[in-house]
C-alpha positions as a printed Julia matrix, in Angstrom:
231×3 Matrix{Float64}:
  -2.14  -10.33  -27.23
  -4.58   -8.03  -28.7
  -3.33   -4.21  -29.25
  -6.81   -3.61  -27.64
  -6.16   -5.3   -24.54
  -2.27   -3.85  -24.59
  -3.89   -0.69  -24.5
  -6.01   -0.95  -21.77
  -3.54   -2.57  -19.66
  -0.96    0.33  -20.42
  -3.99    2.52  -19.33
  -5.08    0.87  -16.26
  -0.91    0.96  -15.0
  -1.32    4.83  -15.67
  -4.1     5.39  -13.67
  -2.39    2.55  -11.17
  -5.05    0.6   -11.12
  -5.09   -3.06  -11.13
  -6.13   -5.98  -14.28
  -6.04   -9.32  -15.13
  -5.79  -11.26  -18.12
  -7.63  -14.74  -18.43
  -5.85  -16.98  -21.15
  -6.21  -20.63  -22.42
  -3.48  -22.82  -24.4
  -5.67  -22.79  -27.45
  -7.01  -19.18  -27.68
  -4.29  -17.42  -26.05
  -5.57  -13.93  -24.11
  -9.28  -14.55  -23.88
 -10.41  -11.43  -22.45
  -9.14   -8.78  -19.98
 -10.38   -7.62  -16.55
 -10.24   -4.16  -14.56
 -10.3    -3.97  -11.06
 -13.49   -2.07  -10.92
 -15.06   -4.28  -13.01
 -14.65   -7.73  -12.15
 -16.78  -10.71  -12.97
 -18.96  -12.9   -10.59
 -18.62  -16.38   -9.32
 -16.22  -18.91   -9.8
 -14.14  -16.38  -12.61
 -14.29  -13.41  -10.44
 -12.91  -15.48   -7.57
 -10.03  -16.78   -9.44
  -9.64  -13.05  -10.9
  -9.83  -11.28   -7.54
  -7.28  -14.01   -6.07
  -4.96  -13.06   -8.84
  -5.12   -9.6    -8.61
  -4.61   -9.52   -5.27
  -1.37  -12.19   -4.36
  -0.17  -10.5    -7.43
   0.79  -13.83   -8.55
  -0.02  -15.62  -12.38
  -2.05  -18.75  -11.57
  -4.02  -21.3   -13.21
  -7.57  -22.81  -12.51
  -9.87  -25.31  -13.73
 -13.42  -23.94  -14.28
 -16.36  -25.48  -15.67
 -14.16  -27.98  -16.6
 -12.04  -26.08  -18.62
  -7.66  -24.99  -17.57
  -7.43  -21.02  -17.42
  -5.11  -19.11  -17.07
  -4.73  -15.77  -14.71
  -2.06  -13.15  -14.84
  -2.26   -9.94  -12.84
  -0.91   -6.6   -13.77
  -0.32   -4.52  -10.32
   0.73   -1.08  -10.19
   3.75   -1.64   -8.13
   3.64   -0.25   -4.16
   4.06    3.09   -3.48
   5.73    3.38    0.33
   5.56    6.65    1.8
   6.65    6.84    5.45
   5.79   10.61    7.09
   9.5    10.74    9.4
  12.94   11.08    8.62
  13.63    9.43   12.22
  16.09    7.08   12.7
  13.91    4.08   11.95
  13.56    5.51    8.34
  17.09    5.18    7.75
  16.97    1.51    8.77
  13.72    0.8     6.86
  15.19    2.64    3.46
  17.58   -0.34    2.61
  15.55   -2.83    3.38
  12.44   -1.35    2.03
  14.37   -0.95   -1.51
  16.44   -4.68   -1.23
  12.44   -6.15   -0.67
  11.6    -3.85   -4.1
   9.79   -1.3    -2.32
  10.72    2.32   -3.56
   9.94    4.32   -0.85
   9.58    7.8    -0.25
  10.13   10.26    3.23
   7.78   13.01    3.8
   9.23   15.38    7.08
   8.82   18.94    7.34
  11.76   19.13    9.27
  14.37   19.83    6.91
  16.8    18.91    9.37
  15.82   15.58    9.14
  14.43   15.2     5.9
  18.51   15.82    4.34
  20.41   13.73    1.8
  23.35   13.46    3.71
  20.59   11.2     6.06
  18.94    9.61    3.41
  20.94    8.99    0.34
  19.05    7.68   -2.73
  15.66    8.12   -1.04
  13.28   10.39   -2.46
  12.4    13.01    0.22
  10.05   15.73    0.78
  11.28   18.34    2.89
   7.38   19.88    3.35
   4.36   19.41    4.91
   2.38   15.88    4.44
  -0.82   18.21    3.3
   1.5    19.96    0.66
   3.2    17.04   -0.94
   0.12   14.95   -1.12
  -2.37   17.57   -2.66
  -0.31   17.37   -5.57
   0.78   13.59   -5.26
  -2.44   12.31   -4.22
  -2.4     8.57   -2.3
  -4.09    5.82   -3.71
  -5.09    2.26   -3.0
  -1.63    0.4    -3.76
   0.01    2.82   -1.45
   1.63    1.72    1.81
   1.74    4.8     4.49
   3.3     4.41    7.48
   3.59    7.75    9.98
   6.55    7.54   12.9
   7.7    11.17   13.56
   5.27   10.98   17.15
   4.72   14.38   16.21
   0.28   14.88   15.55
   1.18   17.44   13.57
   2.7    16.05   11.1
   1.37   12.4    11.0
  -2.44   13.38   11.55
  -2.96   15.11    8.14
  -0.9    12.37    6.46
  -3.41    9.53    8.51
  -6.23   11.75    7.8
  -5.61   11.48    3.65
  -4.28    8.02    3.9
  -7.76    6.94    5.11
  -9.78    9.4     2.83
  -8.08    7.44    0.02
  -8.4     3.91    1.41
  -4.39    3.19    0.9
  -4.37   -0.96    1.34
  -1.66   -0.51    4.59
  -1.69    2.5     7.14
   0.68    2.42   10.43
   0.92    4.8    12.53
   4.31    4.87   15.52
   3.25    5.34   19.45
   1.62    3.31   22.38
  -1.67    2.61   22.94
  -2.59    5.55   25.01
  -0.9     7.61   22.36
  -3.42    5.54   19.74
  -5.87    6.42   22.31
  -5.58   10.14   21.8
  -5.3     9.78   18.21
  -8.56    7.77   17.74
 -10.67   10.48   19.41
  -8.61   13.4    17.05
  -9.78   11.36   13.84
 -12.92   10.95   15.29
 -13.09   14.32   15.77
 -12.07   14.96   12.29
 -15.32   13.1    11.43
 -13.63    9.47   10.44
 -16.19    6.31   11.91
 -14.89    3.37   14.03
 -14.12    1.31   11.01
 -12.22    3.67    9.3
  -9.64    4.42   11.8
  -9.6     0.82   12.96
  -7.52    0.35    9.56
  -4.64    2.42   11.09
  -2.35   -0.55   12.66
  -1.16    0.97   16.08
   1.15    0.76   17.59
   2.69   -0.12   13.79
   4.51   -3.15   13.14
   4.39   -6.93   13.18
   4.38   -8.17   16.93
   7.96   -9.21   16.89
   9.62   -8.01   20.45
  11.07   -5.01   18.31
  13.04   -2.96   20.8
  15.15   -0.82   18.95
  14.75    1.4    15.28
  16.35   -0.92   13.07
  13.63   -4.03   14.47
  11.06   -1.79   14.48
  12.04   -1.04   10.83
  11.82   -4.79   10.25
   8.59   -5.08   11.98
   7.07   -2.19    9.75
   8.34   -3.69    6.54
   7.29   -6.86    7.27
   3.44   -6.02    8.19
   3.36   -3.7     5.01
   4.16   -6.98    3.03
   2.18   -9.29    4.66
  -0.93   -7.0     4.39
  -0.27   -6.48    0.23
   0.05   -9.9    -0.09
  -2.84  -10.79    1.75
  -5.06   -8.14    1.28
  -8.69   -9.21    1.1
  -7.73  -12.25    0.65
  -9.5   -13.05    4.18
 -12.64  -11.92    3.82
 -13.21  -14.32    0.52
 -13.46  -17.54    1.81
């Protein structure tokens, strides 16, 4: 591989943002694509597939065998609550390769004794994130019930478009948090991204399902982002 296109890969993982490399068994690394610049037709659809299963795959185009393999900044899972299902959804989170991080003011909560080997922020959602902004390969998931605390945290979730946003409480409870956001000056589309109440429909009925339920919608929505609206 080029040092050229090392580079810009190295780059594009520090500004965690996503590329692709398109090879062939005689050339090697043809050429390298950014996220926010990916080709049209045919390449661009084999790209974009790539980039978002995360998964190296090969393709036959114009009649000729490619090759396609993604570089994805890896997830960043921040769940606003140090509740009870956070302690269930830490393990798993981390044994599925998901690092995640615990935002509660509470401090508590938010307490190593509670969460060992967890990175926690004992602080305001508003605080931490102003100076560790979201971003588009970051999973948010807000359970403490509390508006206080998960509104902001929504609020900049949307604002920077992170690919999974859940948010904990009934429908009613969704209810009054659609008209808050609304209020807040976020459209119909935009808050219909929050998945309420959060979790895959599996029956969950206690913290440590519900943790499964959580972990396993956050998954299936990385792996399957946009992936629906392409074909």
């Amino acid at each position: 591989m080029k040092a050229s296109i090392l580079n810009q890969i190295n780059e594009a993982r520090q500004r965690r943002k996503g590329a692709v490399t398109v090879s062939t068994e005689a050339e090697g690394v043809r050429e390298l694509f950014l996220e926010d610049a990916m080709p049209e037709g045919l390449l661009g659809d084999a790209t974009g597939k790539a980039l978002r299963t995360g998964k190296a795959m090969s393709q036959e185009i114009d009649g000729e065998l490619l090759f396609f393999n993604p570089y994805v900044p890896p997830v960043r899972f921040v769940v606003i609550g140090a509740v009870h299902i956070s302690q269930a959804l830490a393990p798993m989170a981390r044994l599925a390769g998901y690092e995640m991080e615990i935002i509660d003011p509470r401090a508590a909560f938010a307490t190593p004794e509670r969460f060992p080997d967890v990175a926690l922020h004992a602080d305001w959602p508003q605080d931490v994130l102003m100076n560790s902004p979201l971003d588009a390969y970051t999973a948010l998931a807000a359970i403490t019930h509390d508006p206080k605390i998960d509104d902001p945290a929504l609020s900049a979730a949307l604002e920077a478009n992170c690919f999974y946003i859940g948010a904990l409480g009934s429908r009613k409870t969704h209810g009054r948090r659609v008209e808050r956001l609304r209020e807040a000056g976020f459209d119909d589309a935009a808050i219909a991204r929050i998945d309420a109440p959060i979790g895959m429909d599996i029956g969950a009925a206690n913290p440590a399902e519900i943790a499964v339920a959580i972990l396993a919608q956050m998954i299936a929505v990385f792996r399957r982002r946009g992936i629906e609206t392409q074909h």
